[in-house]
GROMACS .gro file of C-alpha atoms in nm:
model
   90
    1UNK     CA    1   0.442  -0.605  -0.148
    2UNK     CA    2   0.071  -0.492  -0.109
    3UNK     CA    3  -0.035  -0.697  -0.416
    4UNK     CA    4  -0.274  -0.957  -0.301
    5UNK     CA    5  -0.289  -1.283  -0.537
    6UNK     CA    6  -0.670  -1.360  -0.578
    7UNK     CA    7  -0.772  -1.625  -0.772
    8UNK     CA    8  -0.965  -1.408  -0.962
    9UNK     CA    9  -0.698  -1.093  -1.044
   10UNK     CA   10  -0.869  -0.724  -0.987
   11UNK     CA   11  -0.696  -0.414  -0.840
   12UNK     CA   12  -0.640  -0.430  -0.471
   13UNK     CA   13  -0.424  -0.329  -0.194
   14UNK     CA   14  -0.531   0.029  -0.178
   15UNK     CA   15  -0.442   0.216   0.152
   16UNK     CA   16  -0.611   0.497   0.270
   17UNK     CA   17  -0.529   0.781   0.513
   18UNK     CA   18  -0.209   0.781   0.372
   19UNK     CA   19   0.046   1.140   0.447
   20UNK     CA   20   0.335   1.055   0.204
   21UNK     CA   21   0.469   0.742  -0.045
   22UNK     CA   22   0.825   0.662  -0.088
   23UNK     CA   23   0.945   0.401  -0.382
   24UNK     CA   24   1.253   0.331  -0.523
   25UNK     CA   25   1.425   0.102  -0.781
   26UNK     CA   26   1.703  -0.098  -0.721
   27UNK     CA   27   1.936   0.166  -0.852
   28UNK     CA   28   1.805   0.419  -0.592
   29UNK     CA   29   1.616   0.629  -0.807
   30UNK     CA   30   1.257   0.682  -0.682
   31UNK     CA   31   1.033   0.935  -0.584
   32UNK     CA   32   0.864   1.104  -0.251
   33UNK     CA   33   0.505   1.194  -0.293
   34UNK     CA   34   0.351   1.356  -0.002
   35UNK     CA   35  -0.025   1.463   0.062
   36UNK     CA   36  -0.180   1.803   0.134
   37UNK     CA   37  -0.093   2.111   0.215
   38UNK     CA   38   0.187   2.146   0.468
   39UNK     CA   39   0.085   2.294   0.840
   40UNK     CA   40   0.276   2.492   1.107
   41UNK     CA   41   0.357   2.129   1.227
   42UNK     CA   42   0.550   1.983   0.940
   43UNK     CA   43   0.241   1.778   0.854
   44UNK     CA   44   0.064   1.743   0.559
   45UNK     CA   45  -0.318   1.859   0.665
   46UNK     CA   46  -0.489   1.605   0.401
   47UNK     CA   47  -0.462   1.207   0.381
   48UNK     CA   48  -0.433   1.051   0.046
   49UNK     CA   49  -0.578   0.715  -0.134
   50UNK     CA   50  -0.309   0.511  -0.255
   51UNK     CA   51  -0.178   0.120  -0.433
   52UNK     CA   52   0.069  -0.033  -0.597
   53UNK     CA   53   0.106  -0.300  -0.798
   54UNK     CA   54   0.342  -0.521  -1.030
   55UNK     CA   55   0.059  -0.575  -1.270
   56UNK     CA   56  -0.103  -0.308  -1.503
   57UNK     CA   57  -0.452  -0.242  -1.460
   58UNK     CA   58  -0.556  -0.362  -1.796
   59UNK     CA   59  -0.355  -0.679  -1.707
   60UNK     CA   60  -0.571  -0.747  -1.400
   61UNK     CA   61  -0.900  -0.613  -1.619
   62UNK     CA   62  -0.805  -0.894  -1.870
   63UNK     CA   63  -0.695  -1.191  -1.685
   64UNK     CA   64  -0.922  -1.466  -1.549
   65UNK     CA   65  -0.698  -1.606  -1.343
   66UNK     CA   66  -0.358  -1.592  -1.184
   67UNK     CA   67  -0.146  -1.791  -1.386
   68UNK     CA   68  -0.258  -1.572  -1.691
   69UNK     CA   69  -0.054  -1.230  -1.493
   70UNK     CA   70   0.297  -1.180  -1.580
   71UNK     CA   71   0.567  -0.965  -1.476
   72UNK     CA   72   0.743  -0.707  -1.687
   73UNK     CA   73   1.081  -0.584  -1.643
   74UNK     CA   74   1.000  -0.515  -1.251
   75UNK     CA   75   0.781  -0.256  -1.306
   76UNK     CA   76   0.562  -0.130  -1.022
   77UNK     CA   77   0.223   0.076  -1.118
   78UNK     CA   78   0.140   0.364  -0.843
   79UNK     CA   79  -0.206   0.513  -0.799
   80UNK     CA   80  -0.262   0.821  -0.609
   81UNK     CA   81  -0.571   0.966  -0.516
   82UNK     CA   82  -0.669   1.256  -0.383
   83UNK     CA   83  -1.002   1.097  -0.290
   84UNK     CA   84  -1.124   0.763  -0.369
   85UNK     CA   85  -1.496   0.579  -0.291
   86UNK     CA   86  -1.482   0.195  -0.277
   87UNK     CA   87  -1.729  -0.061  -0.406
   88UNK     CA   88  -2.107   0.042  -0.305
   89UNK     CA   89  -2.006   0.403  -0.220
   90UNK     CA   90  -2.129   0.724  -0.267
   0.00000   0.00000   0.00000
């Protein structure tokens, strides 16, 4: 679980320089996302930006504190990017 529980909800536990994602329910079903282009090495040749998260993003954008999130039906939300700039970036 990359969720992190602030006192204060907002999005967060992004990773970065990520090459591939693997999630799956509890039935098995999932998915395999992988970044880039492949290369002669079996690699993918760009990282990605990604985060997950039991909460939806307008949950977190509407709740003031922790106790106000809730879970639903153990859905996970998945953001990939194929670039990303944090806080104060450019």
């Amino acid at each position: 679980d990359i969720h992190v529980p602030y006192i204060y909800p907002s999005e967060n536990g992004g990773r970065s320089d990520v090459f591939w994602l693997a999630a799956q329910n509890e039935d098995g079903k999932g998915l395999i996302i992988q970044a880039g282009d492949i290369t002669e090495d079996s690699c993918p040749s760009e990282p990605m930006q990604m985060s997950a998260s039991p909460f939806r993003v307008e949950q977190l954008d509407s709740a003031t504190h922790t106790s106000d999130l809730q879970l639903e039906n153990g859905t996970v939300e998945i953001h990939v990017d194929a670039s990303h700039c944090g806080v104060g970036g450019t």
